[in-house]
Coordinates of C-alpha atoms in Angstrom, one line a residue:
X19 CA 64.0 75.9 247.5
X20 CA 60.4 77.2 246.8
X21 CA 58.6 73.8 246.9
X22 CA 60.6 71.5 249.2
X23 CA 60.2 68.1 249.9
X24 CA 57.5 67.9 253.1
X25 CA 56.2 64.8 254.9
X26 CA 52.7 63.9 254.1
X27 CA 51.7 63.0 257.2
X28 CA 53.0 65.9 259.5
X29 CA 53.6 68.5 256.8
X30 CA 57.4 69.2 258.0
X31 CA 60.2 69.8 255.9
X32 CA 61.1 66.3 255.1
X33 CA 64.2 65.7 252.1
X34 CA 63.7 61.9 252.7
X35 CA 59.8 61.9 252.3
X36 CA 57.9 60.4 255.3
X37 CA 60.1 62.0 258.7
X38 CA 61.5 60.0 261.0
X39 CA 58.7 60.6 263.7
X40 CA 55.8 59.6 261.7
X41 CA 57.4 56.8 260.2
X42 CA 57.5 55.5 264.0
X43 CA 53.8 56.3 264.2
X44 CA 52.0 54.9 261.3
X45 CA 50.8 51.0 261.5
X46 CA 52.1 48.7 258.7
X47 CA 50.3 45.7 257.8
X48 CA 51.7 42.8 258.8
X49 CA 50.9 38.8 259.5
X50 CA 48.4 37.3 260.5
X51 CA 46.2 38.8 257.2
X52 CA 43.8 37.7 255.6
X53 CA 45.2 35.0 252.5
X54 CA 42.3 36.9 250.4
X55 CA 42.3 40.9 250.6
X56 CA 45.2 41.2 253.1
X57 CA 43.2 43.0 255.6
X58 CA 44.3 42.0 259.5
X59 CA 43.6 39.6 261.3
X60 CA 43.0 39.0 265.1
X61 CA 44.9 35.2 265.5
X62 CA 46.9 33.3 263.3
X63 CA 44.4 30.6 263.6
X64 CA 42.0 32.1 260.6
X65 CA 42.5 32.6 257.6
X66 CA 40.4 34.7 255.8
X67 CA 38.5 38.2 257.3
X68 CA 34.7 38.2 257.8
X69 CA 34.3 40.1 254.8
X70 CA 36.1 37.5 252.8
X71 CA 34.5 34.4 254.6
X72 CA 30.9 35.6 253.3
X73 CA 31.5 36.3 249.4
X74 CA 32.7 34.8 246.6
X75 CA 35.1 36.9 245.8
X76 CA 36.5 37.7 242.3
X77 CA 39.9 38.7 243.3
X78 CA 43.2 36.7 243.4
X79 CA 44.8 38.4 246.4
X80 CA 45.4 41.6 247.6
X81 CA 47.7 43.8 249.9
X82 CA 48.0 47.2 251.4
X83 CA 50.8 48.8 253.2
X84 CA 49.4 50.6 256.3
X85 CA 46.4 49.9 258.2
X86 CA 43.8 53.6 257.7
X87 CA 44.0 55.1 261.2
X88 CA 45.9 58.2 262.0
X89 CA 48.2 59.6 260.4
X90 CA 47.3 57.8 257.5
X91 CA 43.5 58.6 257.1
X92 CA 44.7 62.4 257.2
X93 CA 47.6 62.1 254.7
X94 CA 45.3 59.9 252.3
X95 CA 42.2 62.6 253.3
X96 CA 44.5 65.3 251.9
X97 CA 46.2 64.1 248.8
X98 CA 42.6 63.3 247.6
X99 CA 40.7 66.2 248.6
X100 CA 43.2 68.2 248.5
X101 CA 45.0 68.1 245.6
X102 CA 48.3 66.8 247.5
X103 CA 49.8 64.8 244.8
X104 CA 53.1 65.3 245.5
X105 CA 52.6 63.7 249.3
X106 CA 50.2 61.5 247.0
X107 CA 53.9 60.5 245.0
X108 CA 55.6 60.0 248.2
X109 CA 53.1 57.3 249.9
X110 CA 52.4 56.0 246.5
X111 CA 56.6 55.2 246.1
X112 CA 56.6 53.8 249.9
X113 CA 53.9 51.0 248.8
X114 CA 56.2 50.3 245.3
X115 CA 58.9 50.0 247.8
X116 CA 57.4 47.4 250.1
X117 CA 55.1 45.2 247.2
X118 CA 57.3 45.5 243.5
X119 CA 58.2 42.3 244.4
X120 CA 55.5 40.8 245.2
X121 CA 54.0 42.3 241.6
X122 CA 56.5 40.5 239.9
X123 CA 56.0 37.3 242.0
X124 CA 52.0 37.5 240.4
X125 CA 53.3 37.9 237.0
X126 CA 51.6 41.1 236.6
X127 CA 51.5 42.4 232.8
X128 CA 48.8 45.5 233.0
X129 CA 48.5 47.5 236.0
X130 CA 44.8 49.0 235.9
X131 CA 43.6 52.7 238.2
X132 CA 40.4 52.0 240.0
X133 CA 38.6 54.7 237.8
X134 CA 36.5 57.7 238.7
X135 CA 33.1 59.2 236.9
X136 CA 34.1 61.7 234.4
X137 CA 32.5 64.3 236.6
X138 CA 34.2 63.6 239.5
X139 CA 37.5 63.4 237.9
X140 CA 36.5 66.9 236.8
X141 CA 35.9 68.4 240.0
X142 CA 38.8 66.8 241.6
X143 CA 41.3 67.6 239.0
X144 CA 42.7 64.4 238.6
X145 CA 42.4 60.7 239.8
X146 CA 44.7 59.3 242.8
X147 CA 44.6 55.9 241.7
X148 CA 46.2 57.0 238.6
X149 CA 48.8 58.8 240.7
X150 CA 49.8 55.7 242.4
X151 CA 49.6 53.2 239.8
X152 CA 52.1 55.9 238.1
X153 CA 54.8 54.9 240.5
X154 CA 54.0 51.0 240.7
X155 CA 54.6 51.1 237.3
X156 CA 57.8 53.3 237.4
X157 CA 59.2 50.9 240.2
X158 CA 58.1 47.9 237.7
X159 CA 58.7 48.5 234.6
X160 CA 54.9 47.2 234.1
X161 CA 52.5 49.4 232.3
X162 CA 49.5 51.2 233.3
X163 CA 46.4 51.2 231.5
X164 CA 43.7 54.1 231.9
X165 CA 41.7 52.8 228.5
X166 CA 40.9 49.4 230.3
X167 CA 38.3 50.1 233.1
X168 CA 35.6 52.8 233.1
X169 CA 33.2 54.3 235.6
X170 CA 30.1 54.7 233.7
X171 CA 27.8 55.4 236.8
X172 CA 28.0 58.0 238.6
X173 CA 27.5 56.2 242.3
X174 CA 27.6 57.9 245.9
X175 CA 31.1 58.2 248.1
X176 CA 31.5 54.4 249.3
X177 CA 32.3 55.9 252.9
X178 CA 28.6 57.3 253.1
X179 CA 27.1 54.0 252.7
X180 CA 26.2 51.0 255.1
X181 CA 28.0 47.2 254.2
X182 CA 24.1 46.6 252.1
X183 CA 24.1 49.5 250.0
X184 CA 27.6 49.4 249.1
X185 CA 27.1 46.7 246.9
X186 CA 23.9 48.0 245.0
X187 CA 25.4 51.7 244.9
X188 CA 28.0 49.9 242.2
X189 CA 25.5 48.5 240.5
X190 CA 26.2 48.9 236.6
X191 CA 29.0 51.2 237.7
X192 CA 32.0 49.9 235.7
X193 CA 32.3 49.0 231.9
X194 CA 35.6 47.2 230.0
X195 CA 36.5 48.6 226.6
X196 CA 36.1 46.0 224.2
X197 CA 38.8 46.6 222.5
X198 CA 41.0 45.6 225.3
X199 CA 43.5 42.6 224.1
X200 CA 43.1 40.6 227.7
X201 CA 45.8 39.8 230.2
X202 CA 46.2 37.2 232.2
X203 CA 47.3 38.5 235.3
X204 CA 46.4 42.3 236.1
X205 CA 46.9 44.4 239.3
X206 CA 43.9 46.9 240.4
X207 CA 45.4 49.8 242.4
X208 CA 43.0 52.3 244.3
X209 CA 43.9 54.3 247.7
X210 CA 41.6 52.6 250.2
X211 CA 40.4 49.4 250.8
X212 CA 37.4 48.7 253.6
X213 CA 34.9 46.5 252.9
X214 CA 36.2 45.6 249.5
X215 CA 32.8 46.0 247.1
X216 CA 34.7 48.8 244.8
X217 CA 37.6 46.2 243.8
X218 CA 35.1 43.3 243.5
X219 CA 33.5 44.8 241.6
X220 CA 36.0 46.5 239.5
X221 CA 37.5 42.4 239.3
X222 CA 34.0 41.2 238.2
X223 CA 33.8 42.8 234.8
X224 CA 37.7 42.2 234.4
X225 CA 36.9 38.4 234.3
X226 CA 33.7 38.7 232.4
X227 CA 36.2 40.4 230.0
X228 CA 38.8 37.3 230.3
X229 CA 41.2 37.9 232.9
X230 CA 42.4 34.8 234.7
X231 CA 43.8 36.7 237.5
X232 CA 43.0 39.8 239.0
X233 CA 45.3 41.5 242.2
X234 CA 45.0 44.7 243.8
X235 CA 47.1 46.6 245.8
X236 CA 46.7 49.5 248.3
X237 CA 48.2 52.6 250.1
X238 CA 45.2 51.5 253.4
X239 CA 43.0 49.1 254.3
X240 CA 40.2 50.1 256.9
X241 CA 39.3 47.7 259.5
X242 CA 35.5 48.9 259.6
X243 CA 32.9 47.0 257.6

């Protein structure tokens, strides 16, 4: 009665979650994508996005659920600036609902939070990566692991930065505990995906560590480079 159920995306009083009207307006993801990161593509004819045509890329495959445009961007803009982790919970268990199949298709055993600098954890409160992850792995049965991965540069917002200095902003940014007993197959979760340099990064030290496989799955993926 004093905290009920709203829909991220509108704010209404919504029991079911996401409300019937913005469930008509937000964009799922859907074929043709890109057989690497997932992200959209134009004609069935290609296969892979620019992005993915021009690197070597370190991950297995990835998916997200929605494409970033409104009402998405705003939803996703307020559970991570503002401290909305209950609308967090409720987008996070939409993209468990759509993809805990295809988790158990990759023959995930770890699933591993994009992590954030210790001081920016602080400031936030909390990390949304973890949030999600948190319901992947209540949908899955498949553990998370927050001991795996660490930030260990503090780098500037992603969004800020042009395609170029994405890539040497994560310079030296993330570290893998070396006590980690290595899996196989792990999933990366994070909120957004755009240009991709966070999780390849992220994926690079994971296979310098051992990992054969490495998957990630997110809430958005921006069609910006």
């Amino acid at each position: 009665m004093l905290y009920p159920v709203v829909c991220p995306f509108c704010g209404q009083i919504s029991p079911k979650g996401i409300c019937d009207e913005c469930s008509g307006r937000i964009i799922y993801i859907t074929e043709p994508r890109c057989m690497k990161c997932g992200k959209s593509l134009q004609s069935d004819a290609e296969e892979f996005c620019p992005d993915c045509r021009e690197r070597r890329s370190h991950i297995t495959q990835g998916k997200g659920l929605w494409i970033h445009r409104e009402p998405v961007a705003g939803a996703l803009y307020r559970f991570k600036y503002r401290n909305k982790r209950q609308s967090g919970r409720i987008l996070a268990r939409e993209l468990a609902m759509h993809y805990t199949e295809q988790i158990r298709k990759w023959e995930i055993e770890e699933i591993i939070p994009i992590p954030l600098h210790i001081s920016r954890r602080r400031s936030r409160g909390f990390n949304q990566a973890e949030v999600i992850a948190g319901e992947l792995a209540a949908a899955s049965g498949i553990p998370v692991r927050t001991d795996v991965l660490f930030r260990i540069k503090k780098t500037s917002p992603q969004k800020s930065l042009g395609k170029n200095e994405r890539q040497g902003n994560l310079q030296g940014a993330f570290a893998v505990s070396g006590s980690w007993k290595v899996r196989e197959n792990v999933l990366l979760v994070d909120d957004i995906y755009t240009a991709g340099a966070t999780v390849e990064k992220a994926a690079k030290m994971l296979k310098k560590a051992g990992a054969q496989n490495v998957y990630f799955l997110t809430i958005s993926i921006g069609q910006g480079i």
